[in-house]
PDB file of C-alpha atoms in Angstrom:
ATOM      1  CA  UNK A  27    -192.112 199.658  71.519  1.00  0.00           C
ATOM      2  CA  UNK A  28    -194.805 201.641  69.722  1.00  0.00           C
ATOM      3  CA  UNK A  29    -197.801 200.083  71.467  1.00  0.00           C
ATOM      4  CA  UNK A  30    -200.337 202.547  72.890  1.00  0.00           C
ATOM      5  CA  UNK A  31    -199.583 202.271  76.609  1.00  0.00           C
ATOM      6  CA  UNK A  32    -200.436 204.405  79.621  1.00  0.00           C
ATOM      7  CA  UNK A  33    -199.872 204.430  83.398  1.00  0.00           C
ATOM      8  CA  UNK A  34    -201.476 201.580  85.335  1.00  0.00           C
ATOM      9  CA  UNK A  35    -202.736 202.444  88.813  1.00  0.00           C
ATOM     10  CA  UNK A  36    -202.479 199.253  90.842  1.00  0.00           C
ATOM     11  CA  UNK A  37    -204.588 197.496  93.457  1.00  0.00           C
ATOM     12  CA  UNK A  38    -202.285 195.555  95.770  1.00  0.00           C
ATOM     13  CA  UNK A  39    -202.332 191.927  96.816  1.00  0.00           C
ATOM     14  CA  UNK A  40    -201.826 191.172 100.512  1.00  0.00           C
ATOM     15  CA  UNK A  41    -199.964 188.761 102.734  1.00  0.00           C
ATOM     16  CA  UNK A  42    -201.930 188.543 105.965  1.00  0.00           C
ATOM     17  CA  UNK A  43    -203.072 186.479 108.929  1.00  0.00           C
ATOM     18  CA  UNK A  44    -201.015 183.339 109.484  1.00  0.00           C
ATOM     19  CA  UNK A  45    -198.803 184.261 106.498  1.00  0.00           C
ATOM     20  CA  UNK A  46    -197.544 187.323 108.391  1.00  0.00           C
ATOM     21  CA  UNK A  47    -198.148 186.731 112.130  1.00  0.00           C
ATOM     22  CA  UNK A  48    -195.722 189.603 112.789  1.00  0.00           C
ATOM     23  CA  UNK A  49    -197.939 192.071 110.877  1.00  0.00           C
ATOM     24  CA  UNK A  50    -199.998 194.887 112.332  1.00  0.00           C
ATOM     25  CA  UNK A  51    -202.843 197.319 111.595  1.00  0.00           C
ATOM     26  CA  UNK A  52    -200.977 200.223 109.993  1.00  0.00           C
ATOM     27  CA  UNK A  53    -201.480 199.278 106.359  1.00  0.00           C
ATOM     28  CA  UNK A  54    -205.171 199.941 106.898  1.00  0.00           C
ATOM     29  CA  UNK A  55    -205.073 202.607 109.589  1.00  0.00           C
ATOM     30  CA  UNK A  56    -202.150 204.733 108.335  1.00  0.00           C
ATOM     31  CA  UNK A  57    -202.072 203.968 104.617  1.00  0.00           C
ATOM     32  CA  UNK A  58    -205.758 203.375 103.856  1.00  0.00           C
ATOM     33  CA  UNK A  59    -205.285 199.909 102.363  1.00  0.00           C
ATOM     34  CA  UNK A  60    -208.318 197.637 102.041  1.00  0.00           C
ATOM     35  CA  UNK A  61    -206.657 194.848 104.004  1.00  0.00           C
ATOM     36  CA  UNK A  62    -208.402 191.463 104.259  1.00  0.00           C
ATOM     37  CA  UNK A  63    -207.557 191.031 107.965  1.00  0.00           C
ATOM     38  CA  UNK A  64    -206.569 193.252 110.873  1.00  0.00           C
ATOM     39  CA  UNK A  65    -203.212 191.456 111.052  1.00  0.00           C
ATOM     40  CA  UNK A  66    -201.710 192.187 107.631  1.00  0.00           C
ATOM     41  CA  UNK A  67    -197.965 192.435 107.148  1.00  0.00           C
ATOM     42  CA  UNK A  68    -197.517 193.128 103.443  1.00  0.00           C
ATOM     43  CA  UNK A  69    -199.220 195.187 100.747  1.00  0.00           C
ATOM     44  CA  UNK A  70    -197.760 193.970  97.450  1.00  0.00           C
ATOM     45  CA  UNK A  71    -198.158 197.122  95.379  1.00  0.00           C
ATOM     46  CA  UNK A  72    -196.483 195.818  92.215  1.00  0.00           C
ATOM     47  CA  UNK A  73    -196.280 192.038  92.147  1.00  0.00           C
ATOM     48  CA  UNK A  74    -196.305 189.278  89.562  1.00  0.00           C
ATOM     49  CA  UNK A  75    -195.789 186.499  92.107  1.00  0.00           C
ATOM     50  CA  UNK A  76    -198.221 183.649  91.328  1.00  0.00           C
ATOM     51  CA  UNK A  77    -201.137 183.838  93.764  1.00  0.00           C
ATOM     52  CA  UNK A  78    -200.036 187.264  95.005  1.00  0.00           C
ATOM     53  CA  UNK A  79    -200.473 189.402  91.912  1.00  0.00           C
ATOM     54  CA  UNK A  80    -201.425 193.051  92.026  1.00  0.00           C
ATOM     55  CA  UNK A  81    -204.169 194.120  89.612  1.00  0.00           C
ATOM     56  CA  UNK A  82    -205.059 197.176  87.544  1.00  0.00           C
ATOM     57  CA  UNK A  83    -207.485 199.278  89.580  1.00  0.00           C
ATOM     58  CA  UNK A  84    -209.558 200.926  86.850  1.00  0.00           C
ATOM     59  CA  UNK A  85    -210.033 201.756  83.187  1.00  0.00           C
ATOM     60  CA  UNK A  86    -210.266 199.354  80.265  1.00  0.00           C
ATOM     61  CA  UNK A  87    -207.960 196.811  81.914  1.00  0.00           C
ATOM     62  CA  UNK A  88    -209.543 196.949  85.381  1.00  0.00           C
ATOM     63  CA  UNK A  89    -209.036 193.687  87.243  1.00  0.00           C
ATOM     64  CA  UNK A  90    -206.295 192.377  84.980  1.00  0.00           C
ATOM     65  CA  UNK A  91    -203.262 191.085  86.842  1.00  0.00           C
ATOM     66  CA  UNK A  92    -199.788 192.447  86.354  1.00  0.00           C
ATOM     67  CA  UNK A  93    -198.815 189.142  84.763  1.00  0.00           C
ATOM     68  CA  UNK A  94    -201.659 189.520  82.247  1.00  0.00           C
ATOM     69  CA  UNK A  95    -200.571 193.069  81.446  1.00  0.00           C
ATOM     70  CA  UNK A  96    -197.015 191.865  80.942  1.00  0.00           C
ATOM     71  CA  UNK A  97    -198.262 189.228  78.524  1.00  0.00           C
ATOM     72  CA  UNK A  98    -200.323 191.856  76.697  1.00  0.00           C
ATOM     73  CA  UNK A  99    -197.807 194.714  76.503  1.00  0.00           C
ATOM     74  CA  UNK A 100    -194.516 192.783  76.783  1.00  0.00           C
ATOM     75  CA  UNK A 101    -191.406 194.883  76.211  1.00  0.00           C
ATOM     76  CA  UNK A 102    -193.564 198.002  75.858  1.00  0.00           C
ATOM     77  CA  UNK A 103    -194.314 197.596  79.566  1.00  0.00           C
ATOM     78  CA  UNK A 104    -190.983 196.511  81.020  1.00  0.00           C
ATOM     79  CA  UNK A 105    -188.488 197.731  78.432  1.00  0.00           C
ATOM     80  CA  UNK A 106    -186.827 194.330  78.816  1.00  0.00           C
ATOM     81  CA  UNK A 107    -186.692 191.086  76.904  1.00  0.00           C
ATOM     82  CA  UNK A 108    -187.923 187.955  78.661  1.00  0.00           C
ATOM     83  CA  UNK A 109    -191.047 186.454  80.112  1.00  0.00           C
ATOM     84  CA  UNK A 110    -190.336 187.156  83.794  1.00  0.00           C
ATOM     85  CA  UNK A 111    -191.424 190.388  85.455  1.00  0.00           C
ATOM     86  CA  UNK A 112    -188.223 191.719  87.042  1.00  0.00           C
ATOM     87  CA  UNK A 113    -189.140 193.553  90.242  1.00  0.00           C
ATOM     88  CA  UNK A 114    -191.507 193.463  93.213  1.00  0.00           C
ATOM     89  CA  UNK A 115    -192.599 196.459  95.283  1.00  0.00           C
ATOM     90  CA  UNK A 116    -194.368 196.237  98.618  1.00  0.00           C
ATOM     91  CA  UNK A 117    -195.158 198.097 101.831  1.00  0.00           C
ATOM     92  CA  UNK A 118    -194.586 196.292 105.145  1.00  0.00           C
ATOM     93  CA  UNK A 119    -195.923 196.815 108.666  1.00  0.00           C
ATOM     94  CA  UNK A 120    -194.177 195.030 111.541  1.00  0.00           C
ATOM     95  CA  UNK A 121    -195.969 194.656 114.860  1.00  0.00           C
ATOM     96  CA  UNK A 122    -193.300 192.115 115.846  1.00  0.00           C
ATOM     97  CA  UNK A 123    -189.737 191.643 114.559  1.00  0.00           C
ATOM     98  CA  UNK A 124    -189.161 189.504 111.506  1.00  0.00           C
ATOM     99  CA  UNK A 125    -186.734 186.597 111.523  1.00  0.00           C
ATOM    100  CA  UNK A 126    -183.032 187.227 110.973  1.00  0.00           C
ATOM    101  CA  UNK A 127    -182.524 186.243 107.348  1.00  0.00           C
ATOM    102  CA  UNK A 128    -180.313 186.432 104.302  1.00  0.00           C
ATOM    103  CA  UNK A 129    -180.939 186.075 100.563  1.00  0.00           C
ATOM    104  CA  UNK A 130    -178.708 184.334  97.999  1.00  0.00           C
ATOM    105  CA  UNK A 131    -177.373 186.027  94.888  1.00  0.00           C
ATOM    106  CA  UNK A 132    -178.420 184.937  91.402  1.00  0.00           C
ATOM    107  CA  UNK A 133    -175.455 182.616  90.908  1.00  0.00           C
ATOM    108  CA  UNK A 134    -176.042 180.603  94.089  1.00  0.00           C
ATOM    109  CA  UNK A 135    -179.830 180.653  93.718  1.00  0.00           C
ATOM    110  CA  UNK A 136    -179.778 179.432  90.115  1.00  0.00           C
ATOM    111  CA  UNK A 137    -177.308 176.632  90.811  1.00  0.00           C
ATOM    112  CA  UNK A 138    -178.952 175.435  94.052  1.00  0.00           C
ATOM    113  CA  UNK A 139    -182.624 176.422  93.723  1.00  0.00           C
ATOM    114  CA  UNK A 140    -183.204 176.853  89.986  1.00  0.00           C
ATOM    115  CA  UNK A 141    -184.455 180.427  90.404  1.00  0.00           C
ATOM    116  CA  UNK A 142    -183.128 183.946  90.818  1.00  0.00           C
ATOM    117  CA  UNK A 143    -181.802 185.333  94.080  1.00  0.00           C
ATOM    118  CA  UNK A 144    -182.798 188.537  95.799  1.00  0.00           C
ATOM    119  CA  UNK A 145    -181.317 191.942  96.422  1.00  0.00           C
ATOM    120  CA  UNK A 146    -183.577 194.581  97.949  1.00  0.00           C
ATOM    121  CA  UNK A 147    -183.732 198.021  99.557  1.00  0.00           C
ATOM    122  CA  UNK A 148    -185.828 199.530 102.328  1.00  0.00           C
ATOM    123  CA  UNK A 149    -187.109 203.083 102.655  1.00  0.00           C
ATOM    124  CA  UNK A 150    -188.526 203.741 106.134  1.00  0.00           C
ATOM    125  CA  UNK A 151    -191.970 205.331 105.849  1.00  0.00           C
ATOM    126  CA  UNK A 152    -192.786 205.493 109.559  1.00  0.00           C
ATOM    127  CA  UNK A 153    -191.281 204.105 112.749  1.00  0.00           C
ATOM    128  CA  UNK A 154    -192.234 203.977 116.404  1.00  0.00           C
ATOM    129  CA  UNK A 155    -189.876 205.810 118.773  1.00  0.00           C
ATOM    130  CA  UNK A 156    -186.841 203.625 119.431  1.00  0.00           C
ATOM    131  CA  UNK A 157    -187.668 201.144 116.651  1.00  0.00           C
ATOM    132  CA  UNK A 158    -184.615 199.342 115.303  1.00  0.00           C
ATOM    133  CA  UNK A 159    -183.629 196.756 112.754  1.00  0.00           C
ATOM    134  CA  UNK A 160    -180.823 194.277 112.216  1.00  0.00           C
ATOM    135  CA  UNK A 161    -178.464 195.461 109.483  1.00  0.00           C
ATOM    136  CA  UNK A 162    -175.389 193.296 109.141  1.00  0.00           C
ATOM    137  CA  UNK A 163    -173.493 190.987 111.443  1.00  0.00           C
ATOM    138  CA  UNK A 164    -170.038 191.256 113.020  1.00  0.00           C
ATOM    139  CA  UNK A 165    -168.674 187.888 114.160  1.00  0.00           C
ATOM    140  CA  UNK A 166    -165.521 189.563 115.555  1.00  0.00           C
ATOM    141  CA  UNK A 167    -163.182 187.357 113.594  1.00  0.00           C
ATOM    142  CA  UNK A 168    -164.956 184.075 114.248  1.00  0.00           C
ATOM    143  CA  UNK A 169    -166.702 182.021 111.600  1.00  0.00           C
ATOM    144  CA  UNK A 170    -170.472 182.269 111.415  1.00  0.00           C
ATOM    145  CA  UNK A 171    -170.715 178.555 112.159  1.00  0.00           C
ATOM    146  CA  UNK A 172    -168.691 178.857 115.351  1.00  0.00           C
ATOM    147  CA  UNK A 173    -170.817 181.798 116.476  1.00  0.00           C
ATOM    148  CA  UNK A 174    -173.976 179.761 115.888  1.00  0.00           C
ATOM    149  CA  UNK A 175    -172.566 176.677 117.595  1.00  0.00           C
ATOM    150  CA  UNK A 176    -171.667 178.769 120.643  1.00  0.00           C
ATOM    151  CA  UNK A 177    -175.149 180.351 120.786  1.00  0.00           C
ATOM    152  CA  UNK A 178    -173.695 183.854 120.361  1.00  0.00           C
ATOM    153  CA  UNK A 179    -175.549 184.961 117.217  1.00  0.00           C
ATOM    154  CA  UNK A 180    -177.765 187.571 118.862  1.00  0.00           C
ATOM    155  CA  UNK A 181    -174.775 189.358 120.399  1.00  0.00           C
ATOM    156  CA  UNK A 182    -173.147 189.644 116.959  1.00  0.00           C
ATOM    157  CA  UNK A 183    -176.110 191.232 115.176  1.00  0.00           C
ATOM    158  CA  UNK A 184    -175.663 194.887 114.207  1.00  0.00           C
ATOM    159  CA  UNK A 185    -178.721 196.837 115.356  1.00  0.00           C
ATOM    160  CA  UNK A 186    -179.645 200.265 114.024  1.00  0.00           C
ATOM    161  CA  UNK A 187    -182.317 202.670 115.308  1.00  0.00           C
ATOM    162  CA  UNK A 188    -184.489 203.866 112.432  1.00  0.00           C
ATOM    163  CA  UNK A 189    -186.504 206.954 111.577  1.00  0.00           C
ATOM    164  CA  UNK A 190    -188.789 207.981 108.722  1.00  0.00           C
ATOM    165  CA  UNK A 191    -186.733 208.711 105.608  1.00  0.00           C
ATOM    166  CA  UNK A 192    -183.871 206.314 106.417  1.00  0.00           C
ATOM    167  CA  UNK A 193    -182.702 204.090 103.548  1.00  0.00           C
ATOM    168  CA  UNK A 194    -181.087 200.645 103.773  1.00  0.00           C
ATOM    169  CA  UNK A 195    -179.520 198.848 100.828  1.00  0.00           C
ATOM    170  CA  UNK A 196    -179.625 195.059 101.245  1.00  0.00           C
ATOM    171  CA  UNK A 197    -177.819 193.263  98.452  1.00  0.00           C
ATOM    172  CA  UNK A 198    -177.802 189.475  98.460  1.00  0.00           C
ATOM    173  CA  UNK A 199    -175.666 188.146 101.300  1.00  0.00           C
ATOM    174  CA  UNK A 200    -176.539 190.902 103.795  1.00  0.00           C
ATOM    175  CA  UNK A 201    -177.876 189.582 107.131  1.00  0.00           C
ATOM    176  CA  UNK A 202    -180.938 191.634 108.069  1.00  0.00           C
ATOM    177  CA  UNK A 203    -184.241 191.754 109.954  1.00  0.00           C
ATOM    178  CA  UNK A 204    -186.952 194.377 110.302  1.00  0.00           C
ATOM    179  CA  UNK A 205    -187.724 195.101 113.931  1.00  0.00           C
ATOM    180  CA  UNK A 206    -191.088 195.827 115.526  1.00  0.00           C
ATOM    181  CA  UNK A 207    -192.917 199.112 114.938  1.00  0.00           C
ATOM    182  CA  UNK A 208    -191.656 199.821 111.419  1.00  0.00           C
ATOM    183  CA  UNK A 209    -193.539 200.659 108.241  1.00  0.00           C
ATOM    184  CA  UNK A 210    -191.374 200.511 105.151  1.00  0.00           C
ATOM    185  CA  UNK A 211    -191.272 200.524 101.360  1.00  0.00           C
ATOM    186  CA  UNK A 212    -189.348 197.613  99.870  1.00  0.00           C
ATOM    187  CA  UNK A 213    -188.111 197.254  96.309  1.00  0.00           C
ATOM    188  CA  UNK A 214    -186.627 193.870  95.403  1.00  0.00           C
ATOM    189  CA  UNK A 215    -185.987 191.380  92.668  1.00  0.00           C
ATOM    190  CA  UNK A 216    -189.016 189.221  91.952  1.00  0.00           C
ATOM    191  CA  UNK A 217    -187.991 186.293  94.138  1.00  0.00           C
ATOM    192  CA  UNK A 218    -189.331 184.476  97.185  1.00  0.00           C
ATOM    193  CA  UNK A 219    -185.974 182.980  98.247  1.00  0.00           C
ATOM    194  CA  UNK A 220    -185.223 183.616 101.923  1.00  0.00           C
ATOM    195  CA  UNK A 221    -182.856 181.696 104.200  1.00  0.00           C
ATOM    196  CA  UNK A 222    -183.855 182.052 107.839  1.00  0.00           C
ATOM    197  CA  UNK A 223    -180.852 182.235 110.166  1.00  0.00           C
ATOM    198  CA  UNK A 224    -182.601 182.902 113.487  1.00  0.00           C
ATOM    199  CA  UNK A 225    -186.178 183.478 114.651  1.00  0.00           C
ATOM    200  CA  UNK A 226    -185.644 184.766 118.187  1.00  0.00           C
ATOM    201  CA  UNK A 227    -186.590 181.381 119.687  1.00  0.00           C
ATOM    202  CA  UNK A 228    -190.246 181.805 118.729  1.00  0.00           C
ATOM    203  CA  UNK A 229    -192.640 178.920 118.221  1.00  0.00           C
ATOM    204  CA  UNK A 230    -195.811 178.745 116.155  1.00  0.00           C
ATOM    205  CA  UNK A 231    -199.323 177.807 117.222  1.00  0.00           C
ATOM    206  CA  UNK A 232    -198.311 174.158 116.919  1.00  0.00           C
ATOM    207  CA  UNK A 233    -195.582 174.692 119.513  1.00  0.00           C
ATOM    208  CA  UNK A 234    -192.812 174.191 116.986  1.00  0.00           C
ATOM    209  CA  UNK A 235    -190.205 176.700 115.864  1.00  0.00           C
ATOM    210  CA  UNK A 236    -190.234 177.809 112.244  1.00  0.00           C
ATOM    211  CA  UNK A 237    -187.780 176.103 109.926  1.00  0.00           C
ATOM    212  CA  UNK A 238    -184.278 177.549 109.787  1.00  0.00           C
ATOM    213  CA  UNK A 239    -181.931 177.257 106.798  1.00  0.00           C
ATOM    214  CA  UNK A 240    -178.576 177.236 108.545  1.00  0.00           C
ATOM    215  CA  UNK A 241    -176.383 175.574 105.917  1.00  0.00           C
ATOM    216  CA  UNK A 242    -177.697 177.744 103.090  1.00  0.00           C
ATOM    217  CA  UNK A 243    -177.471 180.912 105.214  1.00  0.00           C
ATOM    218  CA  UNK A 244    -173.857 180.184 106.158  1.00  0.00           C
ATOM    219  CA  UNK A 245    -173.011 179.562 102.508  1.00  0.00           C
ATOM    220  CA  UNK A 246    -174.372 182.900 101.250  1.00  0.00           C
ATOM    221  CA  UNK A 247    -173.862 185.332 104.164  1.00  0.00           C
ATOM    222  CA  UNK A 248    -171.440 188.201 103.724  1.00  0.00           C
ATOM    223  CA  UNK A 249    -170.258 188.735 107.294  1.00  0.00           C
ATOM    224  CA  UNK A 250    -168.315 191.589 108.905  1.00  0.00           C
ATOM    225  CA  UNK A 251    -169.110 194.123 106.180  1.00  0.00           C
ATOM    226  CA  UNK A 252    -171.965 196.268 104.947  1.00  0.00           C
ATOM    227  CA  UNK A 253    -172.715 197.504 101.418  1.00  0.00           C
ATOM    228  CA  UNK A 254    -171.529 200.935 100.350  1.00  0.00           C
ATOM    229  CA  UNK A 255    -174.339 203.306  99.385  1.00  0.00           C
ATOM    230  CA  UNK A 256    -174.043 206.795  97.946  1.00  0.00           C
ATOM    231  CA  UNK A 257    -176.720 209.373  97.113  1.00  0.00           C
ATOM    232  CA  UNK A 258    -176.797 211.682  94.113  1.00  0.00           C
ATOM    233  CA  UNK A 259    -179.064 214.749  94.134  1.00  0.00           C
ATOM    234  CA  UNK A 260    -180.221 216.491  90.947  1.00  0.00           C
ATOM    235  CA  UNK A 261    -182.026 219.825  90.976  1.00  0.00           C
ATOM    236  CA  UNK A 262    -184.586 219.767  88.159  1.00  0.00           C
ATOM    237  CA  UNK A 263    -187.396 222.091  87.056  1.00  0.00           C
ATOM    238  CA  UNK A 264    -190.264 221.236  89.385  1.00  0.00           C
ATOM    239  CA  UNK A 265    -188.286 219.575  92.154  1.00  0.00           C
ATOM    240  CA  UNK A 266    -185.327 217.530  93.331  1.00  0.00           C
ATOM    241  CA  UNK A 267    -184.503 213.942  92.350  1.00  0.00           C
ATOM    242  CA  UNK A 268    -182.266 211.908  94.646  1.00  0.00           C
ATOM    243  CA  UNK A 269    -180.811 208.550  93.644  1.00  0.00           C
ATOM    244  CA  UNK A 270    -181.022 206.612  96.913  1.00  0.00           C
ATOM    245  CA  UNK A 271    -179.883 203.136  95.825  1.00  0.00           C
ATOM    246  CA  UNK A 272    -178.182 201.843  92.689  1.00  0.00           C
ATOM    247  CA  UNK A 273    -178.138 198.043  92.422  1.00  0.00           C
ATOM    248  CA  UNK A 274    -177.355 195.879  89.370  1.00  0.00           C
ATOM    249  CA  UNK A 275    -181.066 194.995  89.270  1.00  0.00           C
ATOM    250  CA  UNK A 276    -182.870 198.218  90.262  1.00  0.00           C
ATOM    251  CA  UNK A 277    -182.690 201.919  91.064  1.00  0.00           C
ATOM    252  CA  UNK A 278    -184.549 203.690  93.868  1.00  0.00           C
ATOM    253  CA  UNK A 279    -185.186 207.436  93.724  1.00  0.00           C
ATOM    254  CA  UNK A 280    -186.890 209.975  95.965  1.00  0.00           C
ATOM    255  CA  UNK A 281    -188.419 212.957  94.165  1.00  0.00           C
ATOM    256  CA  UNK A 282    -189.314 216.058  96.168  1.00  0.00           C
ATOM    257  CA  UNK A 283    -191.959 217.851  94.171  1.00  0.00           C
ATOM    258  CA  UNK A 284    -192.300 221.601  93.988  1.00  0.00           C
ATOM    259  CA  UNK A 285    -194.688 221.825  91.051  1.00  0.00           C
ATOM    260  CA  UNK A 286    -194.451 219.857  87.793  1.00  0.00           C
ATOM    261  CA  UNK A 287    -191.519 217.459  87.412  1.00  0.00           C
ATOM    262  CA  UNK A 288    -190.825 215.629  84.146  1.00  0.00           C
ATOM    263  CA  UNK A 289    -189.649 212.030  84.553  1.00  0.00           C
ATOM    264  CA  UNK A 290    -187.171 210.298  82.282  1.00  0.00           C
ATOM    265  CA  UNK A 291    -188.749 207.757  79.913  1.00  0.00           C
ATOM    266  CA  UNK A 292    -187.506 204.602  78.195  1.00  0.00           C
ATOM    267  CA  UNK A 293    -187.550 202.488  81.358  1.00  0.00           C
ATOM    268  CA  UNK A 294    -190.476 201.047  83.284  1.00  0.00           C
ATOM    269  CA  UNK A 295    -190.993 202.913  86.568  1.00  0.00           C
ATOM    270  CA  UNK A 296    -193.027 202.309  89.718  1.00  0.00           C
ATOM    271  CA  UNK A 297    -194.243 205.596  91.163  1.00  0.00           C
ATOM    272  CA  UNK A 298    -195.599 205.620  94.715  1.00  0.00           C
ATOM    273  CA  UNK A 299    -197.347 208.645  96.139  1.00  0.00           C
ATOM    274  CA  UNK A 300    -196.750 209.282  99.814  1.00  0.00           C
ATOM    275  CA  UNK A 301    -198.869 211.246 102.271  1.00  0.00           C
ATOM    276  CA  UNK A 302    -199.902 214.082  99.930  1.00  0.00           C
ATOM    277  CA  UNK A 303    -200.748 212.196  96.739  1.00  0.00           C
ATOM    278  CA  UNK A 304    -199.876 213.572  93.290  1.00  0.00           C
ATOM    279  CA  UNK A 305    -201.088 213.852  89.680  1.00  0.00           C
ATOM    280  CA  UNK A 306    -199.650 212.014  86.669  1.00  0.00           C
ATOM    281  CA  UNK A 307    -199.670 213.877  83.346  1.00  0.00           C
ATOM    282  CA  UNK A 308    -198.982 212.394  79.906  1.00  0.00           C
ATOM    283  CA  UNK A 309    -200.007 213.548  76.434  1.00  0.00           C
ATOM    284  CA  UNK A 310    -203.436 215.144  77.013  1.00  0.00           C
ATOM    285  CA  UNK A 311    -204.289 212.995  80.052  1.00  0.00           C
ATOM    286  CA  UNK A 312    -204.188 213.448  83.808  1.00  0.00           C
ATOM    287  CA  UNK A 313    -204.837 211.003  86.620  1.00  0.00           C
ATOM    288  CA  UNK A 314    -204.597 211.504  90.367  1.00  0.00           C
ATOM    289  CA  UNK A 315    -202.843 209.137  92.718  1.00  0.00           C
ATOM    290  CA  UNK A 316    -204.255 209.051  96.221  1.00  0.00           C
ATOM    291  CA  UNK A 317    -201.853 208.997  99.171  1.00  0.00           C
ATOM    292  CA  UNK A 318    -199.946 205.677  99.241  1.00  0.00           C
ATOM    293  CA  UNK A 319    -201.165 204.551  95.810  1.00  0.00           C
ATOM    294  CA  UNK A 320    -198.711 203.160  93.264  1.00  0.00           C
ATOM    295  CA  UNK A 321    -198.735 203.320  89.468  1.00  0.00           C
ATOM    296  CA  UNK A 322    -196.669 201.370  86.944  1.00  0.00           C
ATOM    297  CA  UNK A 323    -195.346 203.653  84.212  1.00  0.00           C
ATOM    298  CA  UNK A 324    -194.614 201.620  81.052  1.00  0.00           C
ATOM    299  CA  UNK A 325    -191.226 201.909  79.386  1.00  0.00           C
ATOM    300  CA  UNK A 326    -192.839 202.893  76.063  1.00  0.00           C
ATOM    301  CA  UNK A 327    -194.486 206.054  77.410  1.00  0.00           C
ATOM    302  CA  UNK A 328    -193.244 208.908  75.189  1.00  0.00           C
ATOM    303  CA  UNK A 329    -193.489 211.413  78.048  1.00  0.00           C
ATOM    304  CA  UNK A 330    -194.630 211.547  81.658  1.00  0.00           C
ATOM    305  CA  UNK A 331    -194.667 214.248  84.326  1.00  0.00           C
ATOM    306  CA  UNK A 332    -195.876 214.393  87.897  1.00  0.00           C
ATOM    307  CA  UNK A 333    -197.432 217.366  89.673  1.00  0.00           C
ATOM    308  CA  UNK A 334    -197.729 217.964  93.382  1.00  0.00           C
ATOM    309  CA  UNK A 335    -195.971 218.924  96.595  1.00  0.00           C
ATOM    310  CA  UNK A 336    -194.013 216.651  98.849  1.00  0.00           C
ATOM    311  CA  UNK A 337    -192.118 213.417  98.273  1.00  0.00           C
ATOM    312  CA  UNK A 338    -192.778 210.529  95.916  1.00  0.00           C
ATOM    313  CA  UNK A 339    -190.755 207.321  95.550  1.00  0.00           C
ATOM    314  CA  UNK A 340    -189.771 205.953  92.145  1.00  0.00           C
ATOM    315  CA  UNK A 341    -188.177 202.584  91.390  1.00  0.00           C
ATOM    316  CA  UNK A 342    -187.075 201.164  88.052  1.00  0.00           C
ATOM    317  CA  UNK A 343    -185.026 198.328  86.595  1.00  0.00           C
ATOM    318  CA  UNK A 344    -181.314 199.191  86.443  1.00  0.00           C
TER     319      UNK A 344
END
């Protein structure tokens, strides 16, 4: 891991229009993203999904996709063996609620779909007054199938009002749905596997409801319980670092800057500036991140620090 690497400031890819009919205007209006359409639901800040790859925004590798950078830098970038890029980071804006859904774990996904499953976490960036999401399901002792057959699913969904700064850990098997009026940061395994359990009775422009995946959702849902999440706060020179979520696949931290904060090295990290922006410092170099920009920090960086005031979000492989 001795390749000459440096932070990569990313230009996001977008899901928009008919891909995210529930999306809104906030990615452009609040976060300054160059969205392709007014209705844009997702800004994929760090993505190696085919067709939805984020790109390097400037410098000698400007325009190269994350997949190309992974091919070029390999383990020096990710710190991991293997050809697959492990994580996906995106911002979401919900003008309407998303479907009630659940993701399979790796074991089920590999045996039934031939790909990895998905665990994820949400950090709420902004929320309209009274905005809520679905976080878990309580079938009150009945099976999920009997609840569905009786048409009682909506009454069993656990709804939670949300506010900026709230954190939700969503390991595979957790029934969940973002509600309307929420802007959030999502870190997840690189996977597009979603089983839709309920879509609020909505129909598309063709008059048909979207496809549900009832059998798969029943098979993988973890009902009547929610994941345990604990936070660990470290006071460091230059700020505070809080471990928000620890999953077998990723870690999510919030860092509250009060000057210059040195970051641990040896693991790839995704660093997202929030409303105040920040400055990355390594060796004899400095680069500024604008508000809501994200940089990929390669695992092989010998040192890296961040300067600024306010909160940044940092994710890394576990």
